[in-house]
Amino acid sequence: MKIGIDKIGFYTPHIYVDMEKLAEARNIEPAKFTIGIGQSQMAVAPITQDSVTLAANAALEIIDDEDREKIDFVIFGSESGIDHSKSGAVYVHQLLGLNPHARAIEVKQACYGATAGIQMAKGHIALNPDSKVLVLGTDIARYGLNTPGESTQGAGAVAMVISANPKIMVLENPNVYLTNDIMDFWRPIYSDKAFVDGKFSNEQYILFFNKVWEAFKAKSGLELKDMEAICYHLPYTKMGLKALRTVLDEATEDVQERLLENYQVSTLYNRNVGNIYTGSLYLSLLSLLENKDDLQEGNRIGMFSYGSGAVGEFFSGTLQPNFKQYLNIDGHRSLFNARKEVSIEEYEKIFEETLPTDGTDIELDINRDPASIVLSGIMDNKRQYVNKKR
Ligand code: HMG
C-alpha cells in the first residue's frame, strides 16, 4: 500500500524581524547572520499565538469536510507544549471541528517530534487504510535576547494529512534512525528558553547525519545520485549545507550541482521564518516543492530529521503525479507578503511580553492578530482559544 503526505499546510505569525537590523542592534557584522548563519528574516510570535494556535492555523488551510470525517488520529509534535498533562492535539481537534471518534496525542523529542508522528501515522494507515492522520509540527523557538542562539529563533507550524494513495509524496521504506543520550540542547520544565551547547549541537547534527546516511545507503542500496534533493531539519539554513557538504564527494559533479541547487531552493522559506523546530524539515520540503519548477513525478527526496538530545532519522519519499496542483503556493506567497516587519525595540517588547504563570487571569487583544485562530486569554488557569471563522 502507498502511504504518505496527502496535504501539507503551513502557518507563521504576521510579524518578523529583519536579520541585518538585528545584527546591527547587537553590534554584529550583518553578513554573519545573513551568510554565516544564512537567515534573512525571523518570525516573531505575538502573545496571541502559541503552539496550539500555530498548528491549528496551519491545519485550517488544508482541512476539508471529508478530512474532518476521516481524520481519526491527531498527532501534535512539539517542544513548546502548553500543558504538562493535556495534549495540544485535543485543542486542535476541537478548534478544527474534527470527528469525535479520533485519537489525539502529543509527541515530544525536540525537533524530531513531527517525524515520529509521521512514522506512527504510517503504521496507523497500514492498519486502517480508509482513515487519515493529521500530523502537526508546531513550535516557537526561544533562546533569549542577546544570546548566541537569538539569530536562530523563529515561530511557525506545518500540518500534514497522512493517508493511503497520497496526492503529494509517498513515504518509502526503509527508514534509518539513531538515538544517543547527549546534552546539546534542552529546555528544563522551569524554563521558557532553551539551553544549548551551540558548537556541540552543530557537531552532533553532522555526526548523526553521517551515521544515518551511511546506514541508510547500506539498508536501501540507494546513493546520492538517486536523490533529486535532500531536505534537512533547518535550525538555520547554513546547517543543512554543512551536513550536505560532508558527503558531496560521493557523487559526480552533475549530481553535486543538482543537490546544491535544490538545497538552496529547499531553504527559501526557512531563511525567512527561522527555526520552527518540529516543523523545520517539513517547511524545507514545502519550500522545495513550491519553489522548484522542474520537479517531476517519481523524483525521490531524501529527508534528514534531527531532534537534539538526540534522535536522528533518514528516510525518503517519491513525488506523485501532479503533486503541484495540491499545494497552496499562492496562499503561502500571500502569507509571506502580508507579514509586517517590526523594529528591534518592538520585537524585544513582544519577546518579553509573556503569559502569567501564577494563575492570574488575562484577556488579550485579539484584534491586533490577523490569524484566524488566536489565544484570547487565560481564565481560571485555562487557555481560551477563538476560531474567528466559526
Ligand atoms: P555563534 O557562536 O554566534 O556563531 O553561534 P559562529 O561564531 O559559530 O559563527 C556562525 C557562522 O558565521 C560561522 O560559519 C562563521 O564563520 C560565520 P561556519 O564556520 O560555521 O560555517 N561568520 C561569518 N560569515 C560571513 N560574514 C561574517 C561572519 N562572521 C561569522 N562577517 C550557533 C552559532 C548556531 C552555534 C548559535 O546560533 C546557536 O547556538 N544556535 C542554537 C543551536 C543550533 O541551532 N544548533 C544547530 C544544530 S542542533 C539542532 O538542529 C536542533 C535544534 O533545532 C533544537 C531541537 O532539536 O529541538 C537546535
Coordinates of C-alpha atoms and ligand atoms in Angstrom, one line a residue:
M1 CA 0.0 0.0 0.0
K2 CA 1.2 3.5 -0.8
I3 CA 1.2 5.8 2.3
G4 CA 2.4 9.3 2.5
I5 CA 1.7 13.1 2.6
D6 CA -1.7 13.8 1.0
K7 CA -1.8 17.5 2.0
I8 CA 0.6 20.0 3.6
G9 CA -0.2 23.3 5.2
F10 CA 1.9 26.0 6.8
Y11 CA 1.4 29.0 9.1
T12 CA 3.8 31.6 10.5
P13 CA 2.8 34.7 12.5
H14 CA 2.2 38.0 10.9
I15 CA 5.3 39.8 12.2
Y16 CA 9.0 39.4 11.6
V17 CA 12.4 41.0 12.3
D18 CA 15.0 41.8 9.6
M19 CA 18.2 39.9 10.4
E20 CA 20.5 42.7 9.2
K21 CA 18.8 45.1 11.6
L22 CA 19.1 42.6 14.5
A23 CA 22.8 42.2 13.7
E24 CA 23.3 45.9 13.8
A25 CA 21.5 46.2 17.1
R26 CA 23.7 43.5 18.6
N27 CA 26.9 45.0 17.2
I28 CA 27.5 42.1 14.9
E29 CA 28.5 42.2 11.2
P30 CA 25.2 41.6 9.3
A31 CA 26.9 39.1 7.0
K32 CA 27.4 36.8 10.0
F33 CA 23.6 36.4 10.2
T34 CA 22.7 36.5 6.5
I35 CA 25.6 34.4 5.2
G36 CA 27.3 32.7 8.2
I37 CA 24.0 31.6 9.7
G38 CA 22.0 32.0 6.5
Q39 CA 18.9 33.8 7.8
S40 CA 17.3 36.9 6.3
Q41 CA 14.1 37.3 8.4
M42 CA 12.9 35.8 11.7
A43 CA 9.3 35.2 12.5
V44 CA 8.1 36.6 15.9
A45 CA 5.2 35.1 17.7
P46 CA 2.8 37.7 19.2
I47 CA 1.4 36.8 22.7
T48 CA -1.9 35.7 21.0
Q49 CA -0.1 32.8 19.2
D50 CA 1.2 29.6 20.9
S51 CA 1.9 26.1 19.7
V52 CA -1.8 25.2 19.6
T53 CA -2.9 28.2 17.5
L54 CA 0.1 28.0 15.1
A55 CA -0.8 24.3 14.5
A56 CA -4.5 24.9 14.2
N57 CA -3.9 27.8 11.7
A58 CA -1.6 25.6 9.6
A59 CA -4.2 22.8 9.5
L60 CA -7.1 25.1 8.8
E61 CA -5.9 25.8 5.3
I62 CA -5.8 22.2 4.3
I63 CA -8.7 20.5 6.1
D64 CA -12.0 20.0 4.2
D65 CA -15.2 18.2 5.3
E66 CA -14.0 14.8 4.1
D67 CA -10.8 15.2 6.2
R68 CA -12.9 16.3 9.2
E69 CA -14.8 13.0 8.9
K70 CA -11.9 10.7 8.0
I71 CA -9.1 12.0 10.4
D72 CA -9.2 9.6 13.3
F73 CA -5.8 10.4 14.7
V74 CA -4.2 13.8 15.6
I75 CA -0.5 13.8 16.4
F76 CA 0.8 17.1 17.8
G77 CA 4.6 17.1 17.5
S78 CA 6.0 20.0 19.6
E79 CA 8.6 21.0 22.2
S80 CA 6.6 24.2 23.0
G81 CA 3.7 22.4 24.6
I82 CA 1.3 24.5 26.7
D83 CA 0.4 21.9 29.4
H84 CA 2.3 19.1 31.1
S85 CA -0.7 16.8 31.0
K86 CA -3.3 17.6 28.3
S87 CA -2.1 17.3 24.7
G88 CA -2.1 20.2 22.3
A89 CA -3.8 17.8 19.8
V90 CA -7.0 17.8 21.8
Y91 CA -7.3 21.6 21.5
V92 CA -6.6 21.5 17.8
H93 CA -9.1 18.7 17.3
Q94 CA -11.8 20.9 18.8
L95 CA -10.7 24.1 17.0
L96 CA -10.9 22.3 13.6
G97 CA -14.2 20.5 14.4
L98 CA -12.9 17.0 13.7
N99 CA -14.7 13.7 14.0
P100 CA -15.1 13.0 17.8
H101 CA -14.1 9.3 17.1
A102 CA -10.4 10.2 16.9
R103 CA -7.2 9.7 19.0
A104 CA -5.4 12.9 19.9
I105 CA -1.9 12.8 21.4
E106 CA 1.3 15.0 21.8
V107 CA 4.7 13.6 20.8
K108 CA 7.9 15.1 22.2
Q109 CA 11.6 14.6 21.2
A110 CA 12.9 18.1 20.4
C111 CA 12.7 18.8 16.7
Y112 CA 12.2 15.1 15.9
G113 CA 8.5 15.0 17.2
A114 CA 6.7 15.5 13.8
T115 CA 8.9 12.9 12.2
A116 CA 7.9 10.4 14.9
G117 CA 4.3 11.4 14.3
I118 CA 4.6 10.7 10.6
Q119 CA 6.1 7.3 11.2
M120 CA 3.3 6.5 13.7
A121 CA 0.8 7.7 11.2
K122 CA 2.2 5.3 8.5
G123 CA 1.6 2.4 10.8
H124 CA -1.9 3.6 11.6
I125 CA -2.8 3.9 8.0
A126 CA -1.3 0.5 7.2
L127 CA -3.8 -1.0 9.7
N128 CA -6.7 1.4 8.8
P129 CA -6.3 2.2 5.1
D130 CA -9.5 4.3 4.9
S131 CA -8.6 6.7 7.7
K132 CA -6.4 9.8 7.7
V133 CA -4.0 11.1 10.2
L134 CA -3.3 14.8 11.0
V135 CA 0.4 15.3 11.9
L136 CA 1.4 18.7 13.3
G137 CA 4.9 20.1 13.8
T138 CA 4.5 23.4 15.8
D139 CA 6.9 25.5 17.8
I140 CA 8.2 28.8 19.0
A141 CA 12.0 28.8 19.2
R142 CA 13.2 31.0 22.1
Y143 CA 16.8 31.3 23.2
G144 CA 16.7 34.8 24.7
L145 CA 17.6 38.4 23.8
N146 CA 21.3 39.0 23.1
T147 CA 22.3 35.3 23.3
P148 CA 24.2 33.4 20.6
G149 CA 21.1 31.4 19.8
E150 CA 19.0 34.5 19.2
S151 CA 19.6 34.6 15.5
T152 CA 18.2 31.1 15.2
Q153 CA 14.8 31.7 16.8
G154 CA 11.6 31.6 14.8
A155 CA 7.9 30.5 15.0
G156 CA 5.5 28.5 12.9
A157 CA 3.8 25.2 12.2
V158 CA 3.5 22.7 9.4
A159 CA 0.4 20.5 9.2
M160 CA 0.2 17.3 7.1
V161 CA -2.6 14.9 6.3
I162 CA -1.1 11.4 6.0
S163 CA -3.2 8.9 4.1
A164 CA -3.2 5.9 1.7
N165 CA -2.7 6.9 -2.0
P166 CA -1.4 10.3 -1.1
K167 CA -1.5 13.2 -3.6
I168 CA 1.9 14.7 -2.8
M169 CA 4.6 12.3 -1.7
V170 CA 4.7 8.5 -1.0
L171 CA 6.9 7.7 2.0
E172 CA 9.2 4.9 1.2
N173 CA 10.9 2.2 3.3
P174 CA 13.4 1.7 4.7
N175 CA 14.0 4.3 7.4
V176 CA 17.1 4.5 9.5
Y177 CA 17.0 6.0 13.0
L178 CA 19.5 6.6 15.8
T179 CA 19.3 7.6 19.4
N180 CA 22.1 8.8 21.7
D181 CA 21.7 10.5 25.1
I182 CA 23.6 13.8 24.7
M183 CA 23.2 17.3 26.1
D184 CA 23.5 19.5 23.0
F185 CA 20.2 21.4 23.5
W186 CA 17.4 21.0 26.1
R187 CA 14.8 23.0 28.0
P188 CA 14.1 22.1 31.6
I189 CA 10.5 22.2 32.7
Y190 CA 11.1 25.5 34.6
S191 CA 12.5 27.5 31.7
D192 CA 10.7 29.1 28.8
K193 CA 14.0 29.4 27.0
A194 CA 16.3 26.7 25.6
F195 CA 19.7 25.9 27.0
V196 CA 22.2 25.0 24.3
D197 CA 25.8 24.0 23.7
G198 CA 25.9 25.5 20.3
K199 CA 29.1 24.2 18.8
F200 CA 28.5 20.7 20.2
S201 CA 25.0 20.7 18.7
N202 CA 26.4 21.5 15.3
E203 CA 28.9 18.7 15.6
Q204 CA 26.3 16.2 16.7
Y205 CA 23.9 17.2 14.0
I206 CA 26.5 16.4 11.4
L207 CA 27.6 13.2 13.2
F208 CA 24.0 12.0 13.3
F209 CA 23.5 12.8 9.6
N210 CA 26.7 10.9 8.7
K211 CA 25.7 7.8 10.7
V212 CA 22.1 7.6 9.5
W213 CA 23.1 8.3 5.9
E214 CA 25.7 5.5 5.9
A215 CA 23.2 3.1 7.4
F216 CA 20.5 4.2 5.0
K217 CA 22.7 3.6 2.0
A218 CA 23.6 0.1 3.3
K219 CA 20.0 -0.8 4.0
S220 CA 18.3 0.8 0.9
G221 CA 21.0 0.3 -1.7
L222 CA 20.3 4.0 -2.7
E223 CA 23.0 6.6 -3.3
L224 CA 23.2 10.4 -3.7
K225 CA 22.5 10.0 -7.4
D226 CA 19.1 8.5 -6.6
M227 CA 18.1 11.7 -4.7
E228 CA 16.7 14.6 -6.6
A229 CA 17.2 16.6 -3.5
I230 CA 17.8 16.2 0.2
C231 CA 15.8 18.2 2.7
Y232 CA 17.2 18.8 6.1
H233 CA 16.0 19.8 9.5
L234 CA 17.0 23.5 9.4
P235 CA 17.8 25.2 12.7
Y236 CA 19.3 27.8 10.4
T237 CA 19.9 27.4 6.6
K238 CA 23.7 27.0 6.8
M239 CA 23.3 23.9 9.0
G240 CA 22.0 21.5 6.4
L241 CA 24.6 22.8 3.9
K242 CA 27.4 21.9 6.3
A243 CA 26.0 18.4 6.6
L244 CA 25.4 18.0 2.8
R245 CA 29.0 19.1 2.1
T246 CA 30.4 16.2 4.2
V247 CA 29.0 13.7 1.7
L248 CA 29.0 15.5 -1.6
D249 CA 32.3 13.9 -2.8
E250 CA 30.4 10.6 -3.1
A251 CA 28.7 12.0 -6.2
T252 CA 29.6 13.1 -9.7
E253 CA 29.9 16.8 -10.4
D254 CA 26.4 16.9 -12.1
V255 CA 24.8 15.3 -9.1
Q256 CA 26.6 17.6 -6.7
E257 CA 25.4 20.6 -8.7
R258 CA 21.8 19.4 -8.6
L259 CA 21.8 18.7 -4.9
L260 CA 23.4 22.0 -4.1
E261 CA 21.0 23.9 -6.3
N262 CA 18.0 22.1 -4.9
Y263 CA 19.3 22.6 -1.4
Q264 CA 19.2 26.4 -1.9
V265 CA 15.6 26.2 -3.0
S266 CA 14.7 24.0 -0.1
T267 CA 15.9 26.7 2.3
L268 CA 14.0 29.7 0.9
Y269 CA 11.0 29.6 3.3
N270 CA 13.2 28.7 6.3
R271 CA 15.5 31.6 5.6
N272 CA 12.6 34.0 6.2
V273 CA 11.0 32.2 9.1
G274 CA 13.8 30.9 11.3
N275 CA 13.8 27.7 13.3
I276 CA 10.4 26.2 13.8
Y277 CA 11.9 23.1 15.5
T278 CA 9.5 20.2 14.7
G279 CA 8.1 21.8 11.5
S280 CA 11.5 22.9 10.1
L281 CA 12.2 19.8 8.0
Y282 CA 8.7 19.9 6.5
L283 CA 8.9 23.6 5.9
S284 CA 12.1 22.9 3.9
L285 CA 10.2 20.2 1.9
L286 CA 7.4 22.7 1.3
S287 CA 9.9 25.3 0.2
L288 CA 11.4 22.9 -2.4
L289 CA 8.1 21.6 -3.7
E290 CA 6.6 25.1 -4.1
N291 CA 9.6 26.9 -5.5
K292 CA 11.3 24.4 -7.8
D293 CA 9.7 24.4 -11.2
D294 CA 11.1 21.3 -12.8
L295 CA 10.4 18.6 -10.1
Q296 CA 8.8 15.6 -11.7
E297 CA 6.6 12.7 -10.7
G298 CA 8.7 9.9 -9.3
N299 CA 11.5 12.2 -8.1
R300 CA 13.0 10.9 -4.9
I301 CA 13.5 13.4 -2.0
G302 CA 15.8 12.4 0.9
M303 CA 14.7 13.6 4.4
F304 CA 17.0 14.1 7.4
S305 CA 15.3 14.7 10.7
Y306 CA 17.3 15.7 13.8
G307 CA 15.9 16.4 17.3
S308 CA 18.5 17.4 19.9
G309 CA 19.1 15.2 22.9
A310 CA 19.2 13.3 20.4
V311 CA 17.3 11.3 17.8
G312 CA 18.0 11.4 14.1
E313 CA 16.4 9.7 11.1
F314 CA 16.9 9.4 7.4
F315 CA 14.1 8.4 5.1
S316 CA 12.9 9.2 1.6
G317 CA 9.7 9.8 -0.4
T318 CA 8.7 10.0 -4.1
L319 CA 6.7 12.7 -5.7
Q320 CA 3.2 11.9 -7.0
P321 CA 1.6 12.8 -10.4
N322 CA 0.5 16.4 -10.5
F323 CA 1.6 17.0 -6.9
K324 CA 2.0 20.7 -7.5
Q325 CA -1.8 21.0 -8.1
Y326 CA -2.4 20.0 -4.5
L327 CA -0.1 22.6 -2.9
N328 CA -1.2 26.0 -1.7
I329 CA 1.5 28.1 -3.4
D330 CA -0.5 31.3 -3.8
G331 CA -1.8 31.0 -0.2
H332 CA 1.8 30.8 1.1
R333 CA 3.0 33.7 -1.1
S334 CA 0.2 35.8 0.4
L335 CA 1.0 34.7 3.9
F336 CA 4.6 35.9 3.4
N337 CA 3.6 39.1 1.6
A338 CA 1.1 40.1 4.2
R339 CA 3.7 39.9 7.0
K340 CA 4.8 43.2 8.7
E341 CA 8.3 44.0 9.8
V342 CA 8.7 45.1 13.5
S343 CA 11.6 47.1 14.8
I344 CA 14.1 45.6 17.1
E345 CA 12.6 47.6 20.0
E346 CA 9.1 46.2 19.2
Y347 CA 10.5 42.7 18.9
E348 CA 12.2 42.9 22.3
K349 CA 9.0 44.2 23.8
I350 CA 6.9 41.3 22.3
F351 CA 9.6 38.8 23.3
E352 CA 9.4 39.9 27.0
E353 CA 5.6 40.0 27.0
T354 CA 4.8 36.6 28.4
L355 CA 1.7 35.0 29.8
P356 CA 1.2 35.0 33.6
T357 CA 2.5 31.8 35.3
D358 CA 0.9 32.5 38.7
G359 CA -2.7 31.7 37.9
T360 CA -3.7 35.3 37.2
D361 CA -6.4 35.7 34.5
I362 CA -5.5 37.7 31.4
E363 CA -7.6 39.0 28.5
L364 CA -5.6 39.6 25.3
D365 CA -6.4 41.9 22.4
I366 CA -7.1 39.5 19.5
N367 CA -7.8 42.3 17.0
R368 CA -4.1 43.0 16.6
D369 CA -3.5 39.5 15.3
P370 CA -4.9 38.7 11.8
A371 CA -4.7 34.9 12.3
S372 CA -8.0 33.0 12.1
I373 CA -7.2 31.1 15.3
V374 CA -5.9 33.0 18.3
L375 CA -5.4 32.8 22.0
S376 CA -7.8 35.3 23.6
G377 CA -6.6 34.9 27.2
I378 CA -6.4 32.7 30.3
M379 CA -9.3 32.3 32.7
D380 CA -9.2 30.0 35.8
N381 CA -5.9 28.6 34.6
K382 CA -7.5 27.6 31.2
R383 CA -6.2 28.9 27.9
Q384 CA -9.1 30.5 25.9
Y385 CA -9.0 30.0 22.1
V386 CA -11.0 31.6 19.4
N387 CA -11.6 30.5 15.9
K388 CA -12.7 33.7 14.3
K389 CA -14.0 31.8 11.3
R390 CA -16.6 29.8 13.3
Ligands
HMG1 P1 27.9 31.7 17.1 O1 29.0 31.3 18.1 O2 27.3 33.0 17.4 O3 28.4 31.8 15.7 O4 26.8 30.6 17.2 P2 29.8 31.3 15.0 O5 30.9 32.1 15.5 O6 29.9 29.8 15.0 O7 29.5 31.8 13.5 C1 28.5 31.2 12.8 C2 28.9 31.2 11.3 O8 29.0 32.6 10.8 C3 30.3 30.6 11.1 O9 30.3 29.9 9.9 C4 31.2 31.9 10.9 O10 32.4 31.6 10.2 C5 30.2 32.7 10.2 P3 30.8 28.3 9.8 O11 32.3 28.4 10.1 O12 30.1 27.6 11.0 O13 30.4 27.9 8.5 N1 30.6 34.2 10.2 C6 30.5 35.0 9.1 N2 30.2 34.8 7.9 C7 30.1 35.8 7.0 N3 30.5 37.1 7.4 C8 30.9 37.4 8.6 C9 30.9 36.3 9.6 N4 31.2 36.2 10.9 C10 31.0 34.9 11.3 N5 31.2 38.6 9.0 C11 25.2 28.9 16.7 C12 26.1 30.0 16.1 C13 24.5 28.2 15.5 C14 26.1 27.9 17.4 C15 24.2 29.6 17.6 O14 23.4 30.5 16.9 C16 23.4 28.6 18.4 O15 23.8 28.1 19.5 N6 22.1 28.3 17.9 C17 21.2 27.4 18.5 C18 21.7 25.9 18.4 C19 21.5 25.4 17.0 O16 20.8 25.9 16.1 N7 22.2 24.3 16.7 C20 22.1 23.6 15.4 C21 22.2 22.1 15.5 S1 21.2 21.4 16.7 C22 19.6 21.3 16.0 O17 19.5 21.5 14.9 C23 18.5 21.0 16.9 C24 17.6 22.3 17.3 O18 16.8 22.6 16.2 C25 16.8 22.0 18.6 C26 15.9 20.8 18.6 O19 16.2 19.7 18.1 O20 14.9 21.0 19.2 C27 18.5 23.5 17.6

